[in-house]
Short mmCIF file of C-alpha atoms in Angstrom, two decimals:
data_model
loop_
_atom_site.label_atom_id
_atom_site.label_comp_id
_atom_site.label_asym_id
_atom_site.label_seq_id
_atom_site.Cartn_x
_atom_site.Cartn_y
_atom_site.Cartn_z
CA MET A 11 130.11 112.50 119.90
CA LEU A 12 129.98 116.05 117.83
CA ASN A 13 133.24 115.40 116.02
CA THR A 14 135.97 117.08 113.79
CA PRO A 15 136.21 116.69 110.49
CA SER A 16 138.34 114.01 109.90
CA SER A 17 136.28 111.47 112.92
CA THR A 18 132.74 112.28 111.16
CA LEU A 19 134.67 111.38 107.69
CA ARG A 20 135.96 107.92 109.83
CA GLN A 21 133.06 107.46 111.09
CA SER A 22 131.01 107.78 107.70
CA LEU A 23 133.90 105.10 106.19
CA LYS A 24 133.29 102.70 108.77
CA LEU A 25 129.18 102.75 108.59
CA ALA A 26 129.33 103.23 105.05
CA TRP A 27 131.44 100.10 103.92
CA PRO A 28 129.46 97.20 105.32
CA ILE A 29 126.93 99.01 104.27
CA SER A 30 127.92 99.34 100.48
CA LEU A 31 129.33 96.19 100.12
CA GLN A 32 125.76 94.32 101.39
CA SER A 33 123.33 96.13 98.68
CA VAL A 34 126.12 95.54 96.55
CA LEU A 35 126.50 92.29 97.07
CA VAL A 36 122.47 91.73 97.40
CA THR A 37 122.54 93.53 93.62
CA MET A 38 125.03 91.47 93.18
CA LEU A 39 121.78 88.79 93.58
CA GLY A 40 119.13 90.40 92.10
CA MET A 41 122.31 90.49 88.16
CA SER A 42 123.38 85.94 89.23
CA ASP A 43 119.57 85.40 88.73
CA ILE A 44 119.36 87.23 85.08
CA MET A 45 122.90 85.67 84.47
CA MET A 46 122.40 82.53 85.27
CA VAL A 47 119.16 82.29 82.75
CA GLY A 48 121.01 84.31 80.73
CA HIS A 49 120.90 80.94 78.38
CA LEU A 50 118.15 80.20 78.15
CA GLY A 51 117.64 83.42 75.62
CA ASP A 52 116.27 87.03 75.75
CA THR A 53 112.47 84.71 76.59
CA ALA A 54 114.24 83.73 80.19
CA ILE A 55 116.22 87.15 80.45
CA ALA A 56 112.94 88.60 80.23
CA SER A 57 110.58 86.80 82.00
CA VAL A 58 113.03 87.61 85.07
CA GLY A 59 113.73 91.00 84.71
CA LEU A 60 110.81 91.57 84.00
CA GLY A 61 108.85 89.27 87.62
CA ASN A 62 112.50 90.70 89.96
CA ARG A 63 111.17 94.38 88.47
CA ILE A 64 107.17 93.58 90.02
CA GLN A 65 108.69 92.10 93.16
CA PHE A 66 111.04 95.52 93.13
CA VAL A 67 107.86 97.63 93.32
CA VAL A 68 106.32 95.29 96.64
CA LEU A 69 109.89 95.68 98.01
CA ILE A 70 109.64 99.73 97.74
CA ILE A 71 107.31 100.33 99.61
CA LEU A 72 108.11 97.69 102.47
CA SER A 73 111.57 99.48 102.29
CA GLY A 74 110.10 102.65 102.94
CA LEU A 75 108.43 101.68 106.12
CA ALA A 76 112.18 99.77 107.31
CA THR A 77 113.66 103.19 106.25
CA GLY A 78 111.08 104.38 108.83
CA VAL A 79 112.15 102.76 112.20
CA GLY A 80 115.96 102.83 110.82
CA VAL A 81 114.91 106.71 111.83
CA LEU A 82 113.89 106.47 114.54
CA SER A 83 116.19 103.42 115.64
CA ALA A 84 119.31 106.44 115.30
CA GLN A 85 116.99 109.73 116.91
CA TYR A 86 116.78 107.18 120.07
CA PHE A 87 120.37 105.92 119.77
CA GLY A 88 121.78 109.63 120.07
CA ALA A 89 118.36 110.34 122.42
CA ASP A 90 119.81 107.93 125.23
CA LYS A 91 116.21 106.15 124.44
CA LYS A 92 117.35 102.79 123.23
CA GLY A 93 114.67 100.07 125.09
CA CYS A 94 112.08 102.15 123.29
CA ILE A 95 113.06 100.82 120.45
CA SER A 96 111.39 97.49 120.27
CA PRO A 97 108.10 98.17 120.64
CA VAL A 98 108.37 100.17 117.85
CA MET A 99 109.70 97.33 115.97
CA ILE A 100 106.34 95.38 116.89
CA LYS A 101 104.25 97.35 115.20
CA THR A 102 106.36 97.93 112.34
CA LEU A 103 105.85 94.31 111.44
CA ALA A 104 102.57 94.26 111.91
CA ILE A 105 102.10 97.35 109.49
CA GLY A 106 104.55 95.34 107.16
CA ALA A 107 102.10 92.31 106.81
CA GLY A 108 99.24 93.80 106.36
CA VAL A 109 100.04 94.90 103.54
CA LEU A 110 102.40 92.23 101.72
CA LEU A 111 99.07 90.18 102.94
CA PRO A 112 96.74 91.62 99.88
CA VAL A 113 99.47 91.84 97.16
CA VAL A 114 100.43 87.92 97.32
CA LEU A 115 96.87 87.21 97.27
CA LEU A 116 96.86 89.43 93.53
CA THR A 117 99.85 87.86 92.41
CA PHE A 118 98.22 84.29 92.77
CA ALA A 119 94.96 85.29 91.49
CA PHE A 120 96.19 87.73 88.52
CA GLY A 121 99.39 86.90 88.60
CA ASP A 122 98.78 86.62 84.10
CA LEU A 123 97.57 90.31 84.71
CA ILE A 124 99.94 91.93 85.92
CA VAL A 125 102.83 90.57 84.67
CA GLY A 126 100.71 91.19 80.81
CA LEU A 127 101.41 94.40 81.92
CA GLY A 128 104.95 95.13 80.58
CA THR A 129 104.74 92.43 77.43
CA THR A 130 102.43 90.94 74.99
CA ASP A 131 104.75 87.75 74.83
CA GLN A 132 102.33 85.21 76.84
CA VAL A 133 106.30 82.93 76.84
CA ILE A 134 107.23 85.68 78.91
CA ILE A 135 103.90 86.02 81.02
CA ASN A 136 103.94 82.53 81.79
CA THR A 137 107.42 81.98 83.15
CA GLY A 138 106.87 85.51 84.54
CA LYS A 139 104.13 84.34 86.63
CA ALA A 140 105.24 81.29 87.39
CA TYR A 141 108.53 82.94 88.71
CA LEU A 142 106.06 85.51 90.74
CA TRP A 143 104.51 82.52 92.21
CA VAL A 144 107.04 81.49 94.16
CA THR A 145 109.50 84.41 94.98
CA MET A 146 106.31 86.72 95.95
CA PRO A 147 105.33 85.19 99.39
CA SER A 148 108.99 85.15 100.39
CA LEU A 149 108.97 88.52 100.63
CA ALA A 150 108.01 88.09 104.10
CA PHE A 151 111.29 86.83 104.92
CA VAL A 152 112.76 90.01 103.49
CA LEU A 153 110.51 92.04 105.38
CA VAL A 154 111.70 90.69 107.99
CA VAL A 155 115.53 91.61 107.26
CA MET A 156 114.70 95.22 106.57
CA VAL A 157 113.40 95.65 109.50
CA PHE A 158 115.87 94.69 111.59
CA GLU A 159 119.12 95.47 109.23
CA ASN A 160 117.26 99.18 109.53
CA ALA A 161 117.31 99.11 113.09
CA LEU A 162 121.12 97.53 113.72
CA ARG A 163 121.73 100.24 111.87
CA GLY A 164 120.19 102.86 113.27
CA LEU A 165 122.22 102.28 116.60
CA GLY A 166 125.74 102.25 114.03
CA GLN A 167 125.64 98.25 113.83
CA VAL A 168 125.93 97.03 110.76
CA LYS A 169 129.17 94.61 109.92
CA PHE A 170 126.46 91.66 111.37
CA SER A 171 124.00 92.82 108.20
CA MET A 172 126.79 91.91 106.01
CA MET A 173 128.04 89.28 107.33
CA LEU A 174 124.27 87.36 106.54
CA GLY A 175 123.95 88.88 103.68
CA MET A 176 126.89 87.50 101.66
CA ILE A 177 126.24 83.40 103.74
CA ALA A 178 122.08 84.71 102.32
CA ILE A 179 124.15 85.39 98.64
CA VAL A 180 126.56 82.18 98.79
CA ILE A 181 123.44 80.52 99.16
CA ASN A 182 121.13 81.71 96.71
CA ILE A 183 123.75 81.53 93.67
CA ALA A 184 124.55 77.81 95.51
CA LEU A 185 121.40 77.42 94.93
CA ASN A 186 121.06 79.06 91.19
CA PHE A 187 123.65 76.81 89.77
CA TRP A 188 122.00 73.61 90.86
CA LEU A 189 118.30 74.06 90.65
CA ILE A 190 118.67 76.36 87.11
CA ASN A 191 120.63 73.72 85.45
CA GLY A 192 119.67 70.71 87.09
CA GLY A 193 121.78 67.69 88.96
CA LEU A 194 122.08 65.43 92.61
CA GLY A 195 119.04 63.97 91.08
CA ILE A 196 117.00 67.24 90.25
CA ASP A 197 116.03 68.09 87.30
CA ALA A 198 116.65 71.62 85.10
CA LEU A 199 114.35 73.76 86.41
CA GLY A 200 115.77 77.28 84.84
CA VAL A 201 113.44 79.94 85.38
CA ALA A 202 111.82 78.36 88.29
CA GLY A 203 114.68 76.87 89.81
CA ALA A 204 116.21 80.40 89.86
CA ALA A 205 112.58 81.13 91.62
CA TRP A 206 113.07 78.47 94.73
CA ALA A 207 117.07 79.56 94.67
CA THR A 208 115.78 83.21 95.42
CA PHE A 209 112.89 81.51 98.34
CA PHE A 210 114.90 79.39 99.57
CA ALA A 211 118.20 82.50 100.38
CA ARG A 212 116.11 84.23 101.84
CA ALA A 213 114.40 81.97 103.55
CA ILE A 214 117.14 81.12 105.10
CA HIS A 215 118.49 84.82 105.08
CA ALA A 216 115.86 85.82 108.80
CA SER A 217 116.46 83.24 110.40
CA LEU A 218 119.90 83.42 110.94
CA ILE A 219 119.16 87.11 111.70
CA VAL A 220 116.28 86.02 114.36
CA PHE A 221 118.31 83.32 115.63
CA TRP A 222 120.90 85.76 116.46
CA LEU A 223 118.60 88.69 118.08
CA TYR A 224 116.91 86.37 119.36
CA LYS A 225 119.68 84.40 121.38
CA ARG A 226 122.33 87.54 122.09
CA LYS A 227 118.74 89.28 123.62
CA HIS A 228 119.70 92.15 121.84
CA VAL A 229 118.15 95.46 122.60
CA VAL A 230 116.65 95.69 119.53
CA PHE A 231 114.09 92.31 119.17
CA PRO A 232 111.16 92.23 121.23
CA THR A 233 112.68 89.50 124.36
CA ARG A 234 110.60 91.31 126.72
CA PRO A 235 106.37 91.14 127.30
CA ILE A 236 104.90 94.62 125.09
CA GLY A 237 102.07 93.90 126.71
CA ASN A 238 99.59 96.93 126.57
CA GLU A 239 102.51 99.07 124.55
CA PHE A 240 100.96 97.49 121.57
CA TYR A 241 98.23 98.53 122.25
CA ASP A 242 98.91 102.47 122.74
CA LYS A 243 96.85 104.70 120.26
CA ALA A 244 99.05 107.43 120.43
CA GLN A 245 102.26 105.46 118.87
CA TRP A 246 100.50 103.89 116.57
CA ILE A 247 99.35 107.14 115.00
CA HIS A 248 102.90 108.74 115.33
CA LEU A 249 104.78 105.81 113.76
CA ILE A 250 101.89 105.58 111.45
CA LYS A 251 102.42 109.83 110.10
CA LEU A 252 105.84 109.16 110.45
CA VAL A 253 105.94 105.78 108.05
CA TRP A 254 102.89 106.12 105.47
CA PRO A 255 104.41 109.47 103.78
CA MET A 256 107.89 107.43 103.70
CA MET A 257 105.99 104.50 101.55
CA LEU A 258 103.56 106.46 100.04
CA SER A 259 107.18 108.03 98.18
CA PHE A 260 108.98 104.47 97.84
CA GLY A 261 105.93 102.63 96.67
CA VAL A 262 105.73 105.64 93.96
CA TRP A 263 108.63 105.82 92.84
CA SER A 264 108.92 102.34 92.38
CA LEU A 265 105.55 102.12 89.94
CA GLY A 266 107.48 104.88 88.26
CA THR A 267 110.36 102.90 87.54
CA PHE A 268 107.80 99.64 87.35
CA PHE A 269 105.73 102.45 84.44
CA TYR A 270 108.78 102.54 82.58
CA GLN A 271 110.21 98.79 82.36
CA LEU A 272 106.03 98.96 81.35
CA ILE A 273 107.77 101.13 78.90
CA TYR A 274 110.43 99.30 77.44
CA GLY A 275 107.88 96.21 77.38
CA ARG A 276 105.75 97.53 75.26
CA ILE A 277 108.09 98.56 72.41
CA GLY A 278 109.46 95.14 71.76
CA THR A 279 110.82 92.37 73.57
CA GLN A 280 114.38 92.88 73.01
CA GLU A 281 114.38 96.05 74.07
CA LEU A 282 112.75 95.22 77.24
CA ALA A 283 116.09 92.35 77.37
CA VAL A 284 118.34 94.89 77.20
CA MET A 285 116.38 96.52 80.40
CA SER A 286 116.12 93.46 82.26
CA LEU A 287 119.97 93.39 82.11
CA MET A 288 120.86 97.38 82.06
CA ALA A 289 118.60 97.10 85.51
CA PRO A 290 120.86 95.58 88.19
CA LEU A 291 124.43 97.12 86.21
CA GLU A 292 122.64 100.13 87.23
CA GLY A 293 121.37 99.23 90.15
CA LEU A 294 125.34 98.19 91.39
CA LEU A 295 126.11 101.90 91.21
CA VAL A 296 122.55 102.94 93.24
CA ALA A 297 123.60 100.09 95.79
CA PHE A 298 128.11 101.25 96.11
CA PHE A 299 126.30 105.13 97.06
CA PHE A 300 123.53 103.33 99.05
CA GLY A 301 125.63 102.77 102.76
CA PHE A 302 126.91 106.17 102.28
CA ALA A 303 123.58 107.73 102.19
CA SER A 304 122.22 104.88 105.12
CA ALA A 305 125.83 106.62 106.86
CA CYS A 306 124.20 109.77 106.20
CA SER A 307 121.28 108.85 107.23
CA ILE A 308 122.57 106.96 110.27
CA MET A 309 125.12 110.46 111.85
CA VAL A 310 122.68 112.70 110.96
CA GLY A 311 119.22 110.97 112.98
CA GLN A 312 122.51 110.79 115.65
CA ARG A 313 122.86 114.70 116.28
CA LEU A 314 119.97 115.53 115.31
CA GLY A 315 118.32 113.04 118.67
CA GLN A 316 121.25 115.38 120.83
CA ASN A 317 119.06 118.50 119.01
CA ALA A 318 123.03 119.23 117.98
CA PHE A 319 121.31 120.91 114.38
CA SER A 320 124.53 122.24 113.82
CA SER A 321 126.44 119.34 113.19
CA ALA A 322 123.65 117.54 111.53
CA TRP A 323 123.82 120.47 109.49
CA SER A 324 128.07 120.46 108.05
CA VAL A 325 127.43 115.91 108.09
CA ALA A 326 125.13 116.86 105.14
CA ARG A 327 126.79 119.30 103.66
CA GLY A 328 129.14 117.15 103.84
CA PHE A 329 127.06 113.77 101.67
CA ALA A 330 125.45 116.11 99.57
CA ILE A 331 128.51 117.44 97.95
CA SER A 332 130.55 114.27 97.59
CA ALA A 333 128.68 111.44 96.19
CA PRO A 334 127.48 112.95 93.42
CA ILE A 335 131.37 113.45 92.40
CA VAL A 336 132.75 109.88 94.02
CA THR A 337 130.68 108.63 92.28
CA PHE A 338 131.24 110.18 88.18
CA PHE A 339 134.94 108.75 89.29
CA LEU A 340 133.31 105.21 89.64
CA GLY A 341 131.46 105.43 87.00
CA LEU A 342 134.85 105.71 85.17
CA VAL A 343 136.35 103.10 86.32
CA MET A 344 133.37 101.30 85.26
CA TRP A 345 133.27 102.01 81.58
CA SER A 346 136.96 101.08 81.42
CA LEU A 347 135.92 97.07 82.84
CA GLU A 348 133.21 97.05 80.30
CA PHE A 349 134.03 94.32 78.56
CA LEU A 350 134.38 92.79 82.26
CA VAL A 351 130.13 93.86 82.56
CA PHE A 352 129.12 92.54 79.17
CA MET A 353 131.53 88.79 79.88
CA PRO A 354 128.69 87.07 80.85
CA TYR A 355 126.34 87.57 78.23
CA ASP A 356 128.81 87.26 75.11
CA ASN A 357 125.89 84.29 74.18
CA LEU A 358 123.36 87.10 73.97
CA ASP A 359 122.30 87.92 69.77
CA GLN A 360 124.56 90.83 69.22
CA ASP A 361 122.10 93.29 68.44
CA THR A 362 121.59 93.20 71.63
CA LEU A 363 124.46 93.30 72.89
CA ALA A 364 124.82 96.66 70.70
CA VAL A 365 122.11 98.16 71.87
CA ALA A 366 123.33 97.33 75.85
CA HIS A 367 126.54 98.34 75.07
CA ASP A 368 125.09 102.26 73.66
CA ILE A 369 122.35 102.45 77.42
CA PHE A 370 125.76 101.11 79.75
CA MET A 371 127.49 104.76 79.05
CA LEU A 372 123.80 106.16 80.07
CA ILE A 373 123.42 104.93 82.61
CA THR A 374 126.90 105.08 84.06
CA PHE A 375 126.98 108.83 83.96
CA GLY A 376 123.22 109.24 84.55
CA THR A 377 123.94 107.76 87.99
CA CYS A 378 125.16 110.82 89.54
CA ILE A 379 122.85 112.64 89.18
CA LYS A 380 120.38 109.49 91.28
CA VAL A 381 123.21 109.55 93.57
CA PHE A 382 122.62 112.84 95.20
CA ASN A 383 119.13 112.37 94.93
CA MET A 384 119.07 109.28 96.72
CA THR A 385 121.50 110.63 99.59
CA ALA A 386 119.27 114.03 99.76
CA SER A 387 116.35 112.66 99.85
CA MET A 388 117.30 109.33 101.96
CA GLY A 389 120.47 110.74 103.54
CA ILE A 390 118.99 113.75 104.91
CA LEU A 391 115.43 115.41 104.63
CA ARG A 392 113.98 111.87 105.89
CA ALA A 393 116.54 111.33 108.39
CA GLY A 394 114.72 115.19 110.16
CA GLY A 395 111.39 113.09 109.12
CA ASP A 396 110.75 115.77 105.42
CA ASN A 397 108.68 112.44 104.61
CA LYS A 398 106.26 114.64 103.16
CA HIS A 399 108.02 116.91 101.20
CA CYS A 400 110.14 114.43 99.44
CA LEU A 401 106.45 112.93 98.10
CA LEU A 402 106.09 115.27 97.11
CA ILE A 403 109.37 116.65 94.83
CA ASP A 404 109.55 111.81 93.19
CA PHE A 405 105.95 112.37 92.39
CA SER A 406 106.66 115.53 90.00
CA GLY A 407 109.93 114.96 88.78
CA MET A 408 108.87 111.19 87.75
CA TRP A 409 105.10 111.48 86.98
CA VAL A 410 104.70 115.22 85.92
CA ILE A 411 108.29 115.34 84.17
CA GLY A 412 109.66 112.09 84.04
CA ILE A 413 107.42 109.77 83.27
CA PRO A 414 105.12 111.53 80.49
CA LEU A 415 107.96 112.57 78.63
CA THR A 416 109.08 108.91 78.37
CA PHE A 417 105.36 107.72 76.94
CA ALA A 418 105.86 110.52 74.45
CA ALA A 419 109.47 110.01 72.83
CA ALA A 420 108.75 105.69 73.04
CA PHE A 421 105.44 105.48 71.38
CA TYR A 422 104.51 109.55 70.16
CA PHE A 423 107.90 110.20 68.11
CA ALA A 424 109.61 106.04 67.71
CA LEU A 425 112.84 107.29 69.92
CA PRO A 426 115.29 104.87 69.76
CA ILE A 427 116.06 103.08 72.93
CA TYR A 428 119.13 105.28 73.38
CA TRP A 429 116.86 108.37 73.93
CA VAL A 430 113.89 106.97 75.40
CA VAL A 431 115.97 106.27 78.13
CA LEU A 432 118.56 109.68 77.78
CA ILE A 433 114.59 111.35 78.22
CA THR A 434 114.06 109.33 81.39
CA TYR A 435 116.28 111.86 82.88
CA SER A 436 114.82 114.63 82.64
CA GLU A 437 113.18 113.26 86.25
CA GLU A 438 116.29 113.36 88.20
CA VAL A 439 116.90 116.75 87.19
CA VAL A 440 114.23 118.38 88.13
CA LYS A 441 113.84 116.46 91.45
CA SER A 442 117.64 117.51 92.06
CA VAL A 443 116.91 121.19 91.85
CA LEU A 444 114.29 120.54 93.86
CA PHE A 445 116.04 119.02 96.97
CA VAL A 446 118.71 121.52 96.76
CA TYR A 447 115.94 124.53 97.49
CA ARG A 448 114.23 121.58 100.48
CA LEU A 449 118.28 121.54 101.79
CA LYS A 450 118.53 125.11 102.05
CA ALA A 451 115.83 125.67 103.79
CA LYS A 452 116.65 123.58 106.38
CA TYR A 453 113.15 122.44 107.79
CA TRP A 454 114.37 119.00 108.08
CA LEU A 455 116.19 120.08 111.65
CA ARG A 456 114.08 118.54 113.92
CA ASN A 457 114.38 116.52 117.17
CA LEU A 458 111.42 113.81 116.27
CA THR A 459 111.63 111.36 120.26
CA VAL A 460 110.51 115.08 120.88
CA ASP A 461 107.24 114.54 120.35
CA MET A 462 107.24 110.79 120.74
CA PRO A 463 104.80 109.25 122.51
CA SER A 464 106.69 105.98 124.83
CA ALA A 465 105.75 103.79 127.35
CA THR A 466 109.28 103.14 128.35
CA SER A 467 112.79 105.28 128.47
CA ALA A 468 114.04 103.08 129.78
CA PRO A 469 117.45 103.10 127.43
#
């Protein structure tokens, strides 16, 4: 398994492109809600954008939990202990349900207050609250999908998840078109139609992946009785020690992105609409390289599980150097195709579009440093369980540097939105310096399966 540079490249591409394609399609799914309510005006765009950003906070916290499954799955695969994965799945889903349930209840109880944090426009508050009431419970389906997808990725099995993701996206877009605009005996539901389309698409996606894994009696699916393994205190402690810094780190980051959105919303409705348009476009660039970061995590994790530390370092270094370089050239391509990117929004206010064009150029090239940080954090450091330092770096860059400077730029100096967004990248600069230092320290080069207690060692 320890390969030449050319075989390592082939392996990384084989793992990366299905994950990248799936991530791009999922991002486009979020864009479809924005695009397909675009003809309803700035208020509809701002409502869906703000609702999605609130969901994003919860979704990323759950993603931190699912990422922990991927890390353990990759290392168990490398250590030839695949039978240890399914007990971890049950525990992870239980933790996720415990996190999600109170969040859903709070959304129903205080939805208007939560949305009201990001805007003073009462129409946006009412519409955004209704959108959240439908879509927030559907995160239970997303939790199931993410946990099983990350376990499959740890085994290097990525194409099935990509295919299911494509099916879910087609379903969502079709339902969006139908429910937003009406037809076949259904009145036009507008923003509410986009919410219900998302709910049903997520439910179908989760059902398909569970049914397939069950029928295949797949190693990641708990088809045999778990019994006393579920109550194994040592396993619970080890799992929680691994995932809580990951969940907290992801939560700190996602809350920060939501805080940025609150700043934009408090500047004005037009600024909130612009950033609601730009967030999915920036996410598209990042999503393209999410697959490469995931491939890096899988390949590094499998090598760490084999105690092949020199090979793991070589793979990590290659990914860290190449990711931002390739991002820059992809940014050039997107910049040259700017007229196509904005084509669906031609009916929006021209002032809104003019501001959006300026922001687009900024995020196209600013994403390079974000991709490096993502690769270093998710693809390398977390693969070796270095989660507490990732948490510290994320917190320092965002909450000590980025958010205070952005807040001051928006409300103390009252700068235009372009300069406010530019200042947010101070966070990424600080984080990149800290990540480089941590990578070179090599404390993350460790085998997590050695210390993981297990009631079974079956392969």
